[in-house]
Amino acid sequence: FMKELFDSMPDLRDWIKENEKFAEKYGFVWMDGNQRKRRLPDAKLKLKGWGDSNFGKKNRAMRQATNARVQGSSSIQTKVTMIRAAEYCAKKPGWKLWGSVHDELLFEVPADFTRAEADDIRSIMVDSYKWGEVSNGTDIEVMVRWGEGVPVDEWFNKKEESE
């Protein structure tokens, strides 16, 4: 599986190898555009050969090198976006940012919120934090009851039809 994956995505393979080499040399990796470090001292362990008792520690650090860059930067992205969303809600009577579920933000808003306000939320979600050249996306759902969400455009289309 891994060979097939890396053969089809050589840039991914090279990026992972670069992360591992960097961690092995310096004992950390950068997250968030070189603003935060994830320290991985076990990445610098020198293995003495087959059966070395440090193999598990070093192997774990090598896996964590790439995971830290992806998950760490993503968590920073979510936190920055939450701050922007909370600031927006503080200016809107009846609006509350409830919290996050993984990479989703949950808002409580008045039933008479507008398309423009939904567009503001979309902008907060995709523009608050840029991570390299990767564009952000978001899906916005509206729900009266948990688990019964509909896409925001569908919400407004039904609302306009009933008026």
Tab-separated table of N, CA and C in Angstrom:
chain	number	residue	atom	x	y	z
A	1	PHE	N	0.832	-1.196	0.000
A	1	PHE	CA	0.000	0.000	0.000
A	1	PHE	C	0.874	1.257	0.000
A	2	MET	N	1.852	1.295	0.915
A	2	MET	CA	2.702	2.485	1.031
A	2	MET	C	3.506	2.715	-0.251
A	3	LYS	N	4.035	1.625	-0.831
A	3	LYS	CA	4.803	1.769	-2.066
A	3	LYS	C	3.923	2.342	-3.168
A	4	GLU	N	2.722	1.811	-3.299
A	4	GLU	CA	1.797	2.292	-4.323
A	4	GLU	C	1.437	3.761	-4.084
A	5	LEU	N	1.196	4.111	-2.826
A	5	LEU	CA	0.871	5.498	-2.488
A	5	LEU	C	2.019	6.424	-2.857
A	6	PHE	N	3.220	6.100	-2.389
A	6	PHE	CA	4.361	6.982	-2.629
A	6	PHE	C	4.794	6.994	-4.094
A	7	ASP	N	4.606	5.877	-4.815
A	7	ASP	CA	4.901	5.877	-6.247
A	7	ASP	C	3.949	6.813	-6.987
A	8	SER	N	2.709	6.901	-6.520
A	8	SER	CA	1.730	7.768	-7.178
A	8	SER	C	1.820	9.218	-6.695
A	9	MET	N	2.487	9.441	-5.559
A	9	MET	CA	2.591	10.796	-5.000
A	9	MET	C	4.035	11.055	-4.559
A	10	PRO	N	4.944	11.210	-5.507
A	10	PRO	CA	6.353	11.379	-5.133
A	10	PRO	C	6.622	12.656	-4.332
A	11	ASP	N	5.849	13.714	-4.554
A	11	ASP	CA	6.053	14.936	-3.770
A	11	ASP	C	5.736	14.689	-2.300
A	12	LEU	N	4.695	13.912	-2.018
A	12	LEU	CA	4.359	13.564	-0.640
A	12	LEU	C	5.490	12.751	-0.015
A	13	ARG	N	5.968	11.747	-0.734
A	13	ARG	CA	7.075	10.925	-0.242
A	13	ARG	C	8.284	11.804	0.092
A	14	ASP	N	8.633	12.710	-0.820
A	14	ASP	CA	9.794	13.577	-0.617
A	14	ASP	C	9.588	14.507	0.577
A	15	TRP	N	8.373	15.024	0.737
A	15	TRP	CA	8.084	15.926	1.854
A	15	TRP	C	8.225	15.199	3.186
A	16	ILE	N	7.707	13.992	3.256
A	16	ILE	CA	7.826	13.193	4.486
A	16	ILE	C	9.287	12.907	4.783
A	17	LYS	N	10.054	12.525	3.784
A	17	LYS	CA	11.488	12.241	3.973
A	17	LYS	C	12.235	13.487	4.441
A	18	GLU	N	11.880	14.652	3.878
A	18	GLU	CA	12.498	15.910	4.324
A	18	GLU	C	12.184	16.182	5.795
A	19	ASN	N	10.942	15.937	6.204
A	19	ASN	CA	10.571	16.119	7.613
A	19	ASN	C	11.415	15.219	8.505
A	20	GLU	N	11.557	13.971	8.098
A	20	GLU	CA	12.316	13.003	8.894
A	20	GLU	C	13.783	13.396	8.980
A	21	LYS	N	14.372	13.820	7.861
A	21	LYS	CA	15.782	14.239	7.867
A	21	LYS	C	15.981	15.445	8.777
A	22	PHE	N	15.065	16.405	8.685
A	22	PHE	CA	15.166	17.604	9.510
A	22	PHE	C	15.082	17.232	10.992
A	23	ALA	N	14.102	16.397	11.344
A	23	ALA	CA	13.933	15.978	12.745
A	23	ALA	C	15.158	15.224	13.226
A	24	GLU	N	15.708	14.387	12.381
A	24	GLU	CA	16.889	13.602	12.757
A	24	GLU	C	18.089	14.508	13.009
A	25	LYS	N	18.225	15.564	12.227
A	25	LYS	CA	19.359	16.481	12.375
A	25	LYS	C	19.203	17.429	13.567
A	26	TYR	N	17.979	17.982	13.735
A	26	TYR	CA	17.781	19.047	14.724
A	26	TYR	C	17.017	18.630	15.982
A	27	GLY	N	16.291	17.516	15.948
A	27	GLY	CA	15.535	17.079	17.113
A	27	GLY	C	14.212	17.797	17.300
A	28	PHE	N	13.721	18.441	16.245
A	28	PHE	CA	12.409	19.096	16.275
A	28	PHE	C	11.941	19.289	14.845
A	29	VAL	N	10.674	19.649	14.678
A	29	VAL	CA	10.143	20.100	13.387
A	29	VAL	C	9.385	21.399	13.624
A	30	TRP	N	9.304	22.195	12.573
A	30	TRP	CA	8.552	23.445	12.638
A	30	TRP	C	7.093	23.196	12.282
A	31	MET	N	6.234	23.936	12.940
A	31	MET	CA	4.808	23.967	12.586
A	31	MET	C	4.465	25.417	12.298
A	32	ASP	N	3.360	25.625	11.660
A	32	ASP	CA	2.812	26.971	11.518
A	32	ASP	C	3.818	27.934	10.886
A	33	GLY	N	4.379	27.542	9.743
A	33	GLY	CA	5.273	28.448	9.030
A	33	GLY	C	6.489	28.856	9.834
A	34	ASN	N	7.107	27.924	10.490
A	34	ASN	CA	8.323	28.149	11.288
A	34	ASN	C	8.114	29.084	12.477
A	35	GLN	N	6.928	29.062	13.048
A	35	GLN	CA	6.653	29.877	14.228
A	35	GLN	C	6.598	29.055	15.517
A	36	ARG	N	6.337	27.757	15.397
A	36	ARG	CA	6.252	26.901	16.579
A	36	ARG	C	7.008	25.613	16.316
A	37	LYS	N	7.606	25.083	17.378
A	37	LYS	CA	8.372	23.846	17.262
A	37	LYS	C	7.661	22.705	17.962
A	38	ARG	N	7.810	21.511	17.395
A	38	ARG	CA	7.469	20.286	18.105
A	38	ARG	C	8.798	19.587	18.337
A	39	ARG	N	9.190	19.522	19.579
A	39	ARG	CA	10.480	18.917	19.924
A	39	ARG	C	10.368	17.395	19.878
A	40	LEU	N	11.321	16.781	19.213
A	40	LEU	CA	11.371	15.332	19.038
A	40	LEU	C	12.806	14.847	19.283
A	41	PRO	N	13.272	14.908	20.524
A	41	PRO	CA	14.679	14.556	20.793
A	41	PRO	C	15.031	13.122	20.411
A	42	ASP	N	14.070	12.222	20.458
A	42	ASP	CA	14.371	10.830	20.102
A	42	ASP	C	14.680	10.669	18.613
A	43	ALA	N	14.333	11.635	17.811
A	43	ALA	CA	14.664	11.569	16.386
A	43	ALA	C	16.177	11.608	16.169
A	44	LYS	N	16.903	12.174	17.120
A	44	LYS	CA	18.358	12.294	16.990
A	44	LYS	C	19.112	11.045	17.476
A	45	LEU	N	18.374	10.075	18.009
A	45	LEU	CA	19.045	8.863	18.498
A	45	LEU	C	19.786	8.172	17.358
A	46	LYS	N	20.981	7.742	17.630
A	46	LYS	CA	21.776	6.976	16.661
A	46	LYS	C	21.584	5.498	16.968
A	47	LEU	N	21.093	4.758	15.995
A	47	LEU	CA	20.859	3.330	16.198
A	47	LEU	C	22.155	2.565	15.952
A	48	LYS	N	22.387	1.570	16.792
A	48	LYS	CA	23.630	0.805	16.729
A	48	LYS	C	23.501	-0.454	15.884
A	49	GLY	N	22.361	-0.695	15.320
A	49	GLY	CA	22.176	-1.866	14.475
A	49	GLY	C	20.890	-2.592	14.814
A	50	TRP	N	20.738	-3.754	14.186
A	50	TRP	CA	19.533	-4.563	14.364
A	50	TRP	C	19.326	-4.888	15.834
A	51	GLY	N	18.099	-4.730	16.305
A	51	GLY	CA	17.781	-5.056	17.680
A	51	GLY	C	18.086	-3.950	18.679
A	52	ASP	N	18.495	-2.770	18.204
A	52	ASP	CA	18.790	-1.646	19.094
A	52	ASP	C	17.541	-1.314	19.909
A	53	SER	N	17.715	-1.183	21.209
A	53	SER	CA	16.570	-0.935	22.102
A	53	SER	C	15.921	0.428	21.859
A	54	ASN	N	16.601	1.321	21.150
A	54	ASN	CA	16.044	2.651	20.871
A	54	ASN	C	15.249	2.700	19.567
A	55	PHE	N	15.150	1.567	18.866
A	55	PHE	CA	14.473	1.562	17.568
A	55	PHE	C	13.045	2.095	17.683
A	56	GLY	N	12.284	1.635	18.669
A	56	GLY	CA	10.892	2.061	18.834
A	56	GLY	C	10.773	3.547	19.093
A	57	LYS	N	11.670	4.086	19.928
A	57	LYS	CA	11.641	5.520	20.230
A	57	LYS	C	11.931	6.347	18.976
A	58	LYS	N	12.943	5.949	18.243
A	58	LYS	CA	13.315	6.691	17.043
A	58	LYS	C	12.209	6.584	15.988
A	59	ASN	N	11.676	5.393	15.795
A	59	ASN	CA	10.616	5.189	14.814
A	59	ASN	C	9.392	6.046	15.148
A	60	ARG	N	9.040	6.106	16.413
A	60	ARG	CA	7.894	6.927	16.841
A	60	ARG	C	8.168	8.405	16.541
A	61	ALA	N	9.371	8.862	16.827
A	61	ALA	CA	9.716	10.263	16.566
A	61	ALA	C	9.656	10.579	15.073
A	62	MET	N	10.080	9.639	14.237
A	62	MET	CA	10.033	9.855	12.790
A	62	MET	C	8.584	9.978	12.305
A	63	ARG	N	7.688	9.159	12.838
A	63	ARG	CA	6.266	9.265	12.472
A	63	ARG	C	5.684	10.580	12.979
A	64	GLN	N	6.073	10.974	14.188
A	64	GLN	CA	5.541	12.197	14.774
A	64	GLN	C	6.026	13.451	14.050
A	65	ALA	N	7.154	13.364	13.367
A	65	ALA	CA	7.695	14.533	12.673
A	65	ALA	C	6.688	15.087	11.662
A	66	THR	N	6.156	14.222	10.832
A	66	THR	CA	5.187	14.673	9.830
A	66	THR	C	3.826	14.930	10.464
A	67	ASN	N	3.412	14.050	11.366
A	67	ASN	CA	2.117	14.244	12.014
A	67	ASN	C	2.058	15.586	12.740
A	68	ALA	N	3.138	15.952	13.410
A	68	ALA	CA	3.158	17.217	14.145
A	68	ALA	C	2.989	18.402	13.199
A	69	ARG	N	3.627	18.330	12.049
A	69	ARG	CA	3.513	19.445	11.099
A	69	ARG	C	2.090	19.579	10.587
A	70	VAL	N	1.453	18.466	10.282
A	70	VAL	CA	0.094	18.519	9.742
A	70	VAL	C	-0.914	18.838	10.847
A	71	GLN	N	-0.953	18.019	11.885
A	71	GLN	CA	-1.939	18.193	12.949
A	71	GLN	C	-1.682	19.462	13.761
A	72	GLY	N	-0.418	19.758	14.039
A	72	GLY	CA	-0.098	20.953	14.814
A	72	GLY	C	-0.500	22.218	14.094
A	73	SER	N	-0.139	22.308	12.812
A	73	SER	CA	-0.517	23.493	12.039
A	73	SER	C	-2.029	23.583	11.887
A	74	SER	N	-2.685	22.457	11.718
A	74	SER	CA	-4.153	22.464	11.597
A	74	SER	C	-4.813	22.925	12.886
A	75	SER	N	-4.284	22.514	14.024
A	75	SER	CA	-4.883	22.955	15.291
A	75	SER	C	-4.680	24.449	15.499
A	76	ILE	N	-3.538	24.962	15.074
A	76	ILE	CA	-3.300	26.406	15.171
A	76	ILE	C	-4.284	27.142	14.259
A	77	GLN	N	-4.499	26.606	13.065
A	77	GLN	CA	-5.469	27.187	12.140
A	77	GLN	C	-6.855	27.248	12.777
A	78	THR	N	-7.274	26.169	13.424
A	78	THR	CA	-8.586	26.136	14.070
A	78	THR	C	-8.660	27.169	15.189
A	79	LYS	N	-7.611	27.284	15.996
A	79	LYS	CA	-7.619	28.260	17.095
A	79	LYS	C	-7.705	29.688	16.586
A	80	VAL	N	-6.924	30.019	15.559
A	80	VAL	CA	-6.969	31.374	14.997
A	80	VAL	C	-8.364	31.664	14.454
A	81	THR	N	-8.939	30.699	13.759
A	81	THR	CA	-10.281	30.876	13.197
A	81	THR	C	-11.313	31.045	14.309
A	82	MET	N	-11.164	30.291	15.398
A	82	MET	CA	-12.087	30.444	16.533
A	82	MET	C	-11.997	31.838	17.139
A	83	ILE	N	-10.812	32.383	17.238
A	83	ILE	CA	-10.647	33.740	17.779
A	83	ILE	C	-11.370	34.741	16.890
A	84	ARG	N	-11.179	34.629	15.576
A	84	ARG	CA	-11.853	35.546	14.640
A	84	ARG	C	-13.377	35.384	14.723
A	85	ALA	N	-13.832	34.154	14.829
A	85	ALA	CA	-15.274	33.896	14.917
A	85	ALA	C	-15.848	34.469	16.218
A	86	ALA	N	-15.137	34.303	17.315
A	86	ALA	CA	-15.612	34.848	18.603
A	86	ALA	C	-15.665	36.371	18.552
A	87	GLU	N	-14.680	36.989	17.921
A	87	GLU	CA	-14.682	38.446	17.783
A	87	GLU	C	-15.886	38.904	16.957
A	88	TYR	N	-16.182	38.185	15.894
A	88	TYR	CA	-17.331	38.513	15.056
A	88	TYR	C	-18.628	38.373	15.847
A	89	CYS	N	-18.783	37.260	16.550
A	89	CYS	CA	-20.007	37.018	17.326
A	89	CYS	C	-20.201	38.071	18.421
A	90	ALA	N	-19.122	38.533	19.008
A	90	ALA	CA	-19.215	39.537	20.076
A	90	ALA	C	-19.838	40.838	19.574
A	91	LYS	N	-19.749	41.088	18.286
A	91	LYS	CA	-20.311	42.309	17.700
A	91	LYS	C	-21.761	42.125	17.242
A	92	LYS	N	-22.280	40.898	17.329
A	92	LYS	CA	-23.600	40.579	16.792
A	92	LYS	C	-24.533	40.172	17.938
A	93	PRO	N	-25.546	40.975	18.246
A	93	PRO	CA	-26.474	40.605	19.315
A	93	PRO	C	-27.134	39.249	19.042
A	94	GLY	N	-27.141	38.392	20.055
A	94	GLY	CA	-27.774	37.084	19.948
A	94	GLY	C	-26.901	36.009	19.325
A	95	TRP	N	-25.702	36.361	18.912
A	95	TRP	CA	-24.781	35.393	18.310
A	95	TRP	C	-23.841	34.849	19.364
A	96	LYS	N	-23.556	33.541	19.281
A	96	LYS	CA	-22.596	32.916	20.198
A	96	LYS	C	-21.780	31.885	19.430
A	97	LEU	N	-20.506	31.838	19.735
A	97	LEU	CA	-19.675	30.745	19.254
A	97	LEU	C	-19.702	29.705	20.356
A	98	TRP	N	-20.250	28.541	20.066
A	98	TRP	CA	-20.357	27.494	21.082
A	98	TRP	C	-19.048	26.778	21.301
A	99	GLY	N	-18.360	26.477	20.246
A	99	GLY	CA	-17.103	25.744	20.378
A	99	GLY	C	-16.774	25.028	19.093
A	100	SER	N	-15.903	24.039	19.202
A	100	SER	CA	-15.486	23.305	18.007
A	100	SER	C	-15.686	21.807	18.209
A	101	VAL	N	-15.881	21.135	17.100
A	101	VAL	CA	-15.888	19.677	17.043
A	101	VAL	C	-14.883	19.347	15.943
A	102	HIS	N	-13.713	18.885	16.344
A	102	HIS	CA	-12.598	18.649	15.420
A	102	HIS	C	-12.286	19.947	14.689
A	103	ASP	N	-12.533	20.004	13.393
A	103	ASP	CA	-12.233	21.226	12.641
A	103	ASP	C	-13.501	22.002	12.273
A	104	GLU	N	-14.584	21.745	12.975
A	104	GLU	CA	-15.839	22.451	12.737
A	104	GLU	C	-16.081	23.446	13.857
A	105	LEU	N	-16.703	24.563	13.534
A	105	LEU	CA	-17.118	25.524	14.548
A	105	LEU	C	-18.639	25.520	14.612
A	106	LEU	N	-19.147	25.614	15.823
A	106	LEU	CA	-20.596	25.630	16.042
A	106	LEU	C	-21.011	27.011	16.539
A	107	PHE	N	-21.987	27.579	15.863
A	107	PHE	CA	-22.501	28.909	16.202
A	107	PHE	C	-23.961	28.790	16.604
A	108	GLU	N	-24.381	29.650	17.506
A	108	GLU	CA	-25.806	29.851	17.758
A	108	GLU	C	-26.110	31.246	17.235
A	109	VAL	N	-27.074	31.316	16.312
A	109	VAL	CA	-27.416	32.596	15.702
A	109	VAL	C	-28.932	32.763	15.710
A	110	PRO	N	-29.405	34.004	15.670
A	110	PRO	CA	-30.848	34.226	15.575
A	110	PRO	C	-31.386	33.655	14.265
A	111	ALA	N	-32.648	33.260	14.261
A	111	ALA	CA	-33.268	32.656	13.079
A	111	ALA	C	-33.319	33.620	11.898
A	112	ASP	N	-33.231	34.918	12.153
A	112	ASP	CA	-33.315	35.893	11.065
A	112	ASP	C	-31.939	36.303	10.526
A	113	PHE	N	-30.934	35.460	10.714
A	113	PHE	CA	-29.621	35.805	10.161
A	113	PHE	C	-29.724	35.878	8.638
A	114	THR	N	-28.797	36.595	8.037
A	114	THR	CA	-28.891	36.890	6.606
A	114	THR	C	-27.841	36.124	5.793
A	115	ARG	N	-28.048	36.124	4.480
A	115	ARG	CA	-27.040	35.530	3.587
A	115	ARG	C	-25.699	36.244	3.745
A	116	ALA	N	-25.751	37.564	3.900
A	116	ALA	CA	-24.508	38.327	4.069
A	116	ALA	C	-23.763	37.871	5.327
A	117	GLU	N	-24.507	37.610	6.395
A	117	GLU	CA	-23.865	37.117	7.618
A	117	GLU	C	-23.309	35.712	7.419
A	118	ALA	N	-24.023	34.880	6.670
A	118	ALA	CA	-23.502	33.545	6.353
A	118	ALA	C	-22.226	33.670	5.525
A	119	ASP	N	-22.199	34.639	4.609
A	119	ASP	CA	-20.985	34.882	3.821
A	119	ASP	C	-19.841	35.372	4.706
A	120	ASP	N	-20.178	36.173	5.727
A	120	ASP	CA	-19.147	36.608	6.684
A	120	ASP	C	-18.536	35.405	7.392
A	121	ILE	N	-19.383	34.473	7.810
A	121	ILE	CA	-18.896	33.259	8.481
A	121	ILE	C	-18.018	32.458	7.524
A	122	ARG	N	-18.463	32.312	6.284
A	122	ARG	CA	-17.656	31.597	5.283
A	122	ARG	C	-16.280	32.258	5.153
A	123	SER	N	-16.257	33.563	5.078
A	123	SER	CA	-14.984	34.288	4.959
A	123	SER	C	-14.093	34.059	6.182
A	124	ILE	N	-14.686	34.099	7.354
A	124	ILE	CA	-13.909	33.828	8.576
A	124	ILE	C	-13.298	32.438	8.498
A	125	MET	N	-14.078	31.473	8.072
A	125	MET	CA	-13.612	30.087	8.030
A	125	MET	C	-12.484	29.882	7.019
A	126	VAL	N	-12.536	30.556	5.883
A	126	VAL	CA	-11.533	30.290	4.845
A	126	VAL	C	-10.402	31.316	4.787
A	127	ASP	N	-10.618	32.505	5.340
A	127	ASP	CA	-9.619	33.564	5.191
A	127	ASP	C	-8.853	33.920	6.459
A	128	SER	N	-9.266	33.405	7.614
A	128	SER	CA	-8.618	33.801	8.867
A	128	SER	C	-7.181	33.324	8.966
A	129	TYR	N	-6.891	32.211	8.335
A	129	TYR	CA	-5.567	31.626	8.461
A	129	TYR	C	-5.195	30.947	7.158
A	130	LYS	N	-4.103	31.345	6.583
A	130	LYS	CA	-3.606	30.723	5.356
A	130	LYS	C	-2.421	29.836	5.722
A	131	TRP	N	-2.401	28.655	5.144
A	131	TRP	CA	-1.327	27.700	5.407
A	131	TRP	C	-0.629	27.416	4.088
A	132	GLY	N	0.418	28.156	3.809
A	132	GLY	CA	1.152	27.971	2.572
A	132	GLY	C	0.285	28.281	1.371
A	133	GLU	N	0.430	27.465	0.353
A	133	GLU	CA	-0.310	27.659	-0.894
A	133	GLU	C	-1.610	26.856	-0.929
A	134	VAL	N	-1.953	26.216	0.181
A	134	VAL	CA	-3.148	25.370	0.227
A	134	VAL	C	-4.368	26.251	0.470
A	135	SER	N	-5.347	26.174	-0.439
A	135	SER	CA	-6.552	26.979	-0.250
A	135	SER	C	-7.474	26.280	0.751
A	136	ASN	N	-8.167	27.083	1.511
A	136	ASN	CA	-9.104	26.568	2.507
A	136	ASN	C	-10.493	26.451	1.900
A	137	GLY	N	-11.264	25.547	2.433
A	137	GLY	CA	-12.651	25.399	2.042
A	137	GLY	C	-13.499	25.212	3.279
A	138	THR	N	-14.780	25.397	3.133
A	138	THR	CA	-15.675	25.168	4.255
A	138	THR	C	-17.063	24.812	3.737
A	139	ASP	N	-17.776	24.056	4.515
A	139	ASP	CA	-19.175	23.753	4.253
A	139	ASP	C	-19.965	24.327	5.419
A	140	ILE	N	-20.974	25.104	5.126
A	140	ILE	CA	-21.788	25.694	6.181
A	140	ILE	C	-23.159	25.050	6.147
A	141	GLU	N	-23.569	24.547	7.287
A	141	GLU	CA	-24.907	23.975	7.432
A	141	GLU	C	-25.674	24.750	8.490
A	142	VAL	N	-26.987	24.762	8.313
A	142	VAL	CA	-27.882	25.410	9.268
A	142	VAL	C	-28.790	24.329	9.820
A	143	MET	N	-28.974	24.352	11.137
A	143	MET	CA	-29.866	23.353	11.727
A	143	MET	C	-30.628	23.955	12.903
A	144	VAL	N	-31.859	23.507	13.031
A	144	VAL	CA	-32.677	23.865	14.188
A	144	VAL	C	-32.454	22.805	15.265
A	145	ARG	N	-32.314	21.550	14.836
A	145	ARG	CA	-32.046	20.430	15.745
A	145	ARG	C	-30.742	19.777	15.345
A	146	TRP	N	-29.985	19.352	16.333
A	146	TRP	CA	-28.707	18.710	16.098
A	146	TRP	C	-28.869	17.514	15.160
A	147	GLY	N	-28.001	17.444	14.161
A	147	GLY	CA	-28.017	16.332	13.236
A	147	GLY	C	-28.963	16.508	12.060
A	148	GLU	N	-29.696	17.615	12.017
A	148	GLU	CA	-30.644	17.847	10.930
A	148	GLU	C	-30.235	19.059	10.097
A	149	GLY	N	-28.956	19.201	9.891
A	149	GLY	CA	-28.436	20.348	9.163
A	149	GLY	C	-28.669	20.266	7.668
A	150	VAL	N	-28.827	21.430	7.052
A	150	VAL	CA	-28.943	21.544	5.601
A	150	VAL	C	-27.931	22.588	5.129
A	151	PRO	N	-27.449	22.464	3.900
A	151	PRO	CA	-26.533	23.482	3.374
A	151	PRO	C	-27.157	24.874	3.445
A	152	VAL	N	-26.340	25.875	3.676
A	152	VAL	CA	-26.836	27.229	3.901
A	152	VAL	C	-27.667	27.735	2.715
A	153	ASP	N	-27.256	27.414	1.479
A	153	ASP	CA	-28.044	27.859	0.321
A	153	ASP	C	-29.424	27.213	0.315
A	154	GLU	N	-29.484	25.944	0.651
A	154	GLU	CA	-30.781	25.258	0.739
A	154	GLU	C	-31.652	25.911	1.810
A	155	TRP	N	-31.073	26.267	2.937
A	155	TRP	CA	-31.793	26.939	4.023
A	155	TRP	C	-32.450	28.223	3.518
A	156	PHE	N	-31.658	29.056	2.843
A	156	PHE	CA	-32.190	30.327	2.365
A	156	PHE	C	-33.179	30.142	1.212
A	157	ASN	N	-32.958	29.163	0.348
A	157	ASN	CA	-33.911	28.903	-0.741
A	157	ASN	C	-35.265	28.497	-0.180
A	158	LYS	N	-35.288	27.610	0.809
A	158	LYS	CA	-36.561	27.202	1.439
A	158	LYS	C	-37.216	28.384	2.147
A	159	LYS	N	-36.395	29.181	2.773
A	159	LYS	CA	-36.907	30.347	3.501
A	159	LYS	C	-37.558	31.333	2.517
A	160	GLU	N	-36.925	31.564	1.367
A	160	GLU	CA	-37.462	32.481	0.357
A	160	GLU	C	-38.743	31.919	-0.264
A	161	GLU	N	-38.799	30.604	-0.449
A	161	GLU	CA	-39.998	29.968	-1.024
A	161	GLU	C	-41.206	30.109	-0.094
A	162	SER	N	-40.950	30.076	1.210
A	162	SER	CA	-42.061	30.140	2.168
A	162	SER	C	-42.537	31.574	2.439
A	163	GLU	N	-41.812	32.553	1.955
A	163	GLU	CA	-42.211	33.945	2.207
A	163	GLU	C	-43.194	34.443	1.202
